[in-house]
Tab-separated table of C-alpha atoms and ligand atoms in Angstrom:
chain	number	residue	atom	x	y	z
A	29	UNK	CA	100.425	80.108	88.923
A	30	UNK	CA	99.899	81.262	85.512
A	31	UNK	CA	100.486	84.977	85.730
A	32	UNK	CA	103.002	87.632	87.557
A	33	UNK	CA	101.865	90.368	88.110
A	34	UNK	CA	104.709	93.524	88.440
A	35	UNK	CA	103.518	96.122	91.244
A	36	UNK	CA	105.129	99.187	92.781
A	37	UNK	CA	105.708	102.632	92.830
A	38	UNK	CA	106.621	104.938	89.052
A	39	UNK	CA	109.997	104.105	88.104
A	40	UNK	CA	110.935	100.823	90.157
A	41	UNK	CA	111.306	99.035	86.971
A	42	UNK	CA	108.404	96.893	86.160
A	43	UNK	CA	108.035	97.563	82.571
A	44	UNK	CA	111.846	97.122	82.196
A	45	UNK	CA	112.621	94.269	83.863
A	46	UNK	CA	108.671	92.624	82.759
A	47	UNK	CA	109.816	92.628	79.283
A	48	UNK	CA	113.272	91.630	80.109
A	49	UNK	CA	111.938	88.729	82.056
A	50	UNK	CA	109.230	87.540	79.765
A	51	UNK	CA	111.797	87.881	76.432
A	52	UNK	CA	114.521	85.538	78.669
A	53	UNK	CA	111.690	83.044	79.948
A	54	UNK	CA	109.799	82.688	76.295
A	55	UNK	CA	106.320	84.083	78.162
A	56	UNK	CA	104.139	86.948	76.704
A	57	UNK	CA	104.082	90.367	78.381
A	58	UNK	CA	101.750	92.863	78.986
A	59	UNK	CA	102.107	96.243	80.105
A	60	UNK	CA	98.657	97.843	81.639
A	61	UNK	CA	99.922	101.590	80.842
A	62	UNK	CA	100.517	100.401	76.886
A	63	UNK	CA	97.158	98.584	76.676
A	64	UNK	CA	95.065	101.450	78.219
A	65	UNK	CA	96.280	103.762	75.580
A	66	UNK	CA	96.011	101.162	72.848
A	67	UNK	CA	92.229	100.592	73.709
A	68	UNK	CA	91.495	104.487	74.517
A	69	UNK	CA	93.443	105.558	71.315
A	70	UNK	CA	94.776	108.666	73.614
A	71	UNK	CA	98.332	108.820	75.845
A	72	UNK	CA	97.814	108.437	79.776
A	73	UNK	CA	98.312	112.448	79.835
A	74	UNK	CA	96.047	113.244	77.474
A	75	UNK	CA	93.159	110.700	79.162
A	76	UNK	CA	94.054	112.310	82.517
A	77	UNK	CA	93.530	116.012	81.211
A	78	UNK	CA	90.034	115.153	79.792
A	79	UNK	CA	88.290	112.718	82.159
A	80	UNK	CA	90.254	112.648	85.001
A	81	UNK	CA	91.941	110.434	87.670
A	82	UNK	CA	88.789	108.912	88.090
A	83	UNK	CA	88.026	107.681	85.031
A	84	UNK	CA	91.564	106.187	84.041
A	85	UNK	CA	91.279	104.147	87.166
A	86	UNK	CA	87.851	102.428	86.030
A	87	UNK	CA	90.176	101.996	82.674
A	88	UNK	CA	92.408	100.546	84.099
A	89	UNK	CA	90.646	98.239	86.228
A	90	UNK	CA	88.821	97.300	83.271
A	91	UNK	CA	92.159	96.545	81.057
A	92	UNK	CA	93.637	94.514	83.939
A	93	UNK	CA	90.627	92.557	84.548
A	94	UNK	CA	90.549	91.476	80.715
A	95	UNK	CA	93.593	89.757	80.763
A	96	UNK	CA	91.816	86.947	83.083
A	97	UNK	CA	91.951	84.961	79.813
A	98	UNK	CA	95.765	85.102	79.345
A	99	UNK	CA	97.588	82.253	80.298
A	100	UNK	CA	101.728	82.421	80.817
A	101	UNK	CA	102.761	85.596	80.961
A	102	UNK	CA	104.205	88.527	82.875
A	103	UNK	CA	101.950	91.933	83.313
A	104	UNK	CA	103.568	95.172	84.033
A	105	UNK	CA	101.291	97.331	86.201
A	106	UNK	CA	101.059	101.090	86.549
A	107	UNK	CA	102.378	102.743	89.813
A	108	UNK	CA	98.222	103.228	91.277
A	109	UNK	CA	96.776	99.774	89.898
A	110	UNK	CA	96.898	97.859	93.218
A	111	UNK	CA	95.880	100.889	95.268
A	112	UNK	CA	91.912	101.216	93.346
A	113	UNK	CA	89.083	99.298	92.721
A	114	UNK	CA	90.007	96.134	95.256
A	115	UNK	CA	92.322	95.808	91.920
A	116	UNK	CA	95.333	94.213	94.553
A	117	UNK	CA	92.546	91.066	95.664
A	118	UNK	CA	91.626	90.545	92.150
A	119	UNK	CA	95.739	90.268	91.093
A	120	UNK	CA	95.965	87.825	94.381
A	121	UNK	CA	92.998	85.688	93.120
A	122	UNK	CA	94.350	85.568	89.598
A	123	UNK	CA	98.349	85.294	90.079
A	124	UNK	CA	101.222	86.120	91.752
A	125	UNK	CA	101.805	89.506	92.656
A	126	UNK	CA	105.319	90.936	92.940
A	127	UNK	CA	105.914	94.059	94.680
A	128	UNK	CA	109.388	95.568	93.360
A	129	UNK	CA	110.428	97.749	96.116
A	130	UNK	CA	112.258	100.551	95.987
A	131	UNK	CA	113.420	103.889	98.206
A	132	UNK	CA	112.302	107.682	97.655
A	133	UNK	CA	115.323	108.619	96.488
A	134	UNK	CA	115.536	105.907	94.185
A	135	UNK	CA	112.263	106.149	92.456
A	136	UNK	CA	113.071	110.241	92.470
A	137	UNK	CA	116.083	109.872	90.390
A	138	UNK	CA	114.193	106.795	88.038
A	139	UNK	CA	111.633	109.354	86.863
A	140	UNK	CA	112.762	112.992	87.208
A	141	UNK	CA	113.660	112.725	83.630
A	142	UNK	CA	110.248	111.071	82.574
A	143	UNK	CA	108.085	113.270	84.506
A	144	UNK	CA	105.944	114.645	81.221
A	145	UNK	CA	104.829	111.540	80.791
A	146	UNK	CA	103.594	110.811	84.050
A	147	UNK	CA	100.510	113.136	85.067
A	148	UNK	CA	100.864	112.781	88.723
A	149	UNK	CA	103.825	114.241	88.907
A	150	UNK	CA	104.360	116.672	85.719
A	151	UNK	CA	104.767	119.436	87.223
A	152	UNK	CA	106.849	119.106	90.195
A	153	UNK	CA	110.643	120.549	91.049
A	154	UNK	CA	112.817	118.154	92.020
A	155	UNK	CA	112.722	118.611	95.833
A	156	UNK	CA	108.514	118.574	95.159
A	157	UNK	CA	109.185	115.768	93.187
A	158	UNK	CA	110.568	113.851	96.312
A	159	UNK	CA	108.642	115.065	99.192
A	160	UNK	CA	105.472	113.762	96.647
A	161	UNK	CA	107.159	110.373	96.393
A	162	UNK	CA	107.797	110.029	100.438
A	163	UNK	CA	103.887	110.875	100.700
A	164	UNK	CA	102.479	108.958	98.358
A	165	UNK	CA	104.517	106.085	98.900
A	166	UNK	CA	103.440	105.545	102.009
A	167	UNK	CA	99.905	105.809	101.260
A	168	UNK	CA	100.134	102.965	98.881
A	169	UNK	CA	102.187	100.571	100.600
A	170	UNK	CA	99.760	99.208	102.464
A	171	UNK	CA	98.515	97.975	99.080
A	172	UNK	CA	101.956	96.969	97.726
A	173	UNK	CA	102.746	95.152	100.734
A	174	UNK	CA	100.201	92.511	100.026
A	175	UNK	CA	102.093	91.422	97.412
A	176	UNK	CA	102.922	87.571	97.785
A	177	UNK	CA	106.513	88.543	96.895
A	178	UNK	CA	108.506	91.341	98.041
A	179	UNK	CA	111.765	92.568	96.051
A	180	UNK	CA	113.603	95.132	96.479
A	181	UNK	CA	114.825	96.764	93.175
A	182	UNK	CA	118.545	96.757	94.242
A	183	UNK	CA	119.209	93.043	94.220
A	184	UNK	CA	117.805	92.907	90.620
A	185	UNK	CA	120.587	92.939	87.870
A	186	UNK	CA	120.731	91.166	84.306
A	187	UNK	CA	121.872	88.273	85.963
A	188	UNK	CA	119.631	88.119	89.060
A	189	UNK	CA	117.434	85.108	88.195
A	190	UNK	CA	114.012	85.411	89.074
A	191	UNK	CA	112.975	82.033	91.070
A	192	UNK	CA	109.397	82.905	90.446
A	193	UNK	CA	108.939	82.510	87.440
A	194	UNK	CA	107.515	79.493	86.904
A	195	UNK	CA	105.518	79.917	83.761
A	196	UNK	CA	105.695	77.643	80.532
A	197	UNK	CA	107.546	78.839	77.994
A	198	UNK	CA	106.057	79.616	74.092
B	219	S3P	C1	100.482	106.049	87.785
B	219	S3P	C2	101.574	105.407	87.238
B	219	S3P	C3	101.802	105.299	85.798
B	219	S3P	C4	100.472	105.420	85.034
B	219	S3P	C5	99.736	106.643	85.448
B	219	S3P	C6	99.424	106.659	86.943
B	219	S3P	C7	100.351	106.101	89.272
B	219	S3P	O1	102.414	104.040	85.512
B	219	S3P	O2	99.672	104.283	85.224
B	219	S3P	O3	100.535	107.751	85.107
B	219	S3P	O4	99.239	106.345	89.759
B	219	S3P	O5	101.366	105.870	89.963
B	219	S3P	P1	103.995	103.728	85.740
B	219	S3P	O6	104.144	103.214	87.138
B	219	S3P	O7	104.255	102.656	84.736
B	219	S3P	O8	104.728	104.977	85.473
């Protein structure tokens, strides 16, 4: 298996611990969120204001899709990417997908501080803020849960070692 793929919910740490991982293991990384707004020239807030939910989801699926060429390497997904477009078959054809799981109240207090950045949930009081979360979540576990690895957030520290990765190093 040549690529991880990081999947699960805003805030559960898949950018973080991605480019922790990859930097320890020698491996490139790739962040989906990063490489839609490199491509579209425009932040995730911004492309959601003026086309939509819609079209950042074709975007995306597009982005993710193009890295079918990349060997060795972790990819950090956004919180929706498995849950549109058949995008959670695609990762299971082309690597291993890694669901890092996490609770409402965990992923609540992981981005009530980042919320601006994050369209879905800009506007939202903190009590909104969780009830949202509890919904949403499970809507999209269904899609998270076919991950081919399931791990919860809270064993993962700096010196939890990863026995999945199995990728050659640079
Ligand atoms: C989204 C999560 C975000 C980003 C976009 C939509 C979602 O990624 O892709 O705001 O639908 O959950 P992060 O999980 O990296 O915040």
């Amino acid at each position: 298996m040549d690529k991880i793929f990081l999947i699960g919910f805003m805030g559960s740490g898949k950018t973080y611990w991605g480019q922790k991982w990859a930097h320890k293991y020698g491996v490139d990384f790739f962040d989906i969120d990063e490489l839609i707004e490199a491509t579209q020239h425009k932040s995730i807030v911004k492309l959601f204001e003026q086309y939509g939910e819609h079209y950042f989801r074709e975007i995306e699926t597009a982005v993710l899709q193009n890295l079918s060429t990349k060997t060795n390497c972790i990819v950090a997904c956004g919180g929706g990417t498995a849950c549109f477009n058949d995008n959670m078959q695609w990762m299971n054809e082309n690597g291993l997908t890694v669901y890092l799981k996490a609770t409402a109240q965990y992923l609540q207090s992981r981005v009530i501080n980042e919320a601006d950045k994050r369209p879905l949930i800009k506007n939202f009081s903190s009590n909104e803020l969780l009830f949202f979360i509890e919904k949403k979540l499970k809507e999209r576990e269904p899609f998270y849960n076919q991950s081919k690895i399931i791990l919860p957030v809270n064993v993962i520290t700096d010196e939890y070692i990863p026995g999945f990765i199995n990728l050659q190093p640079k």
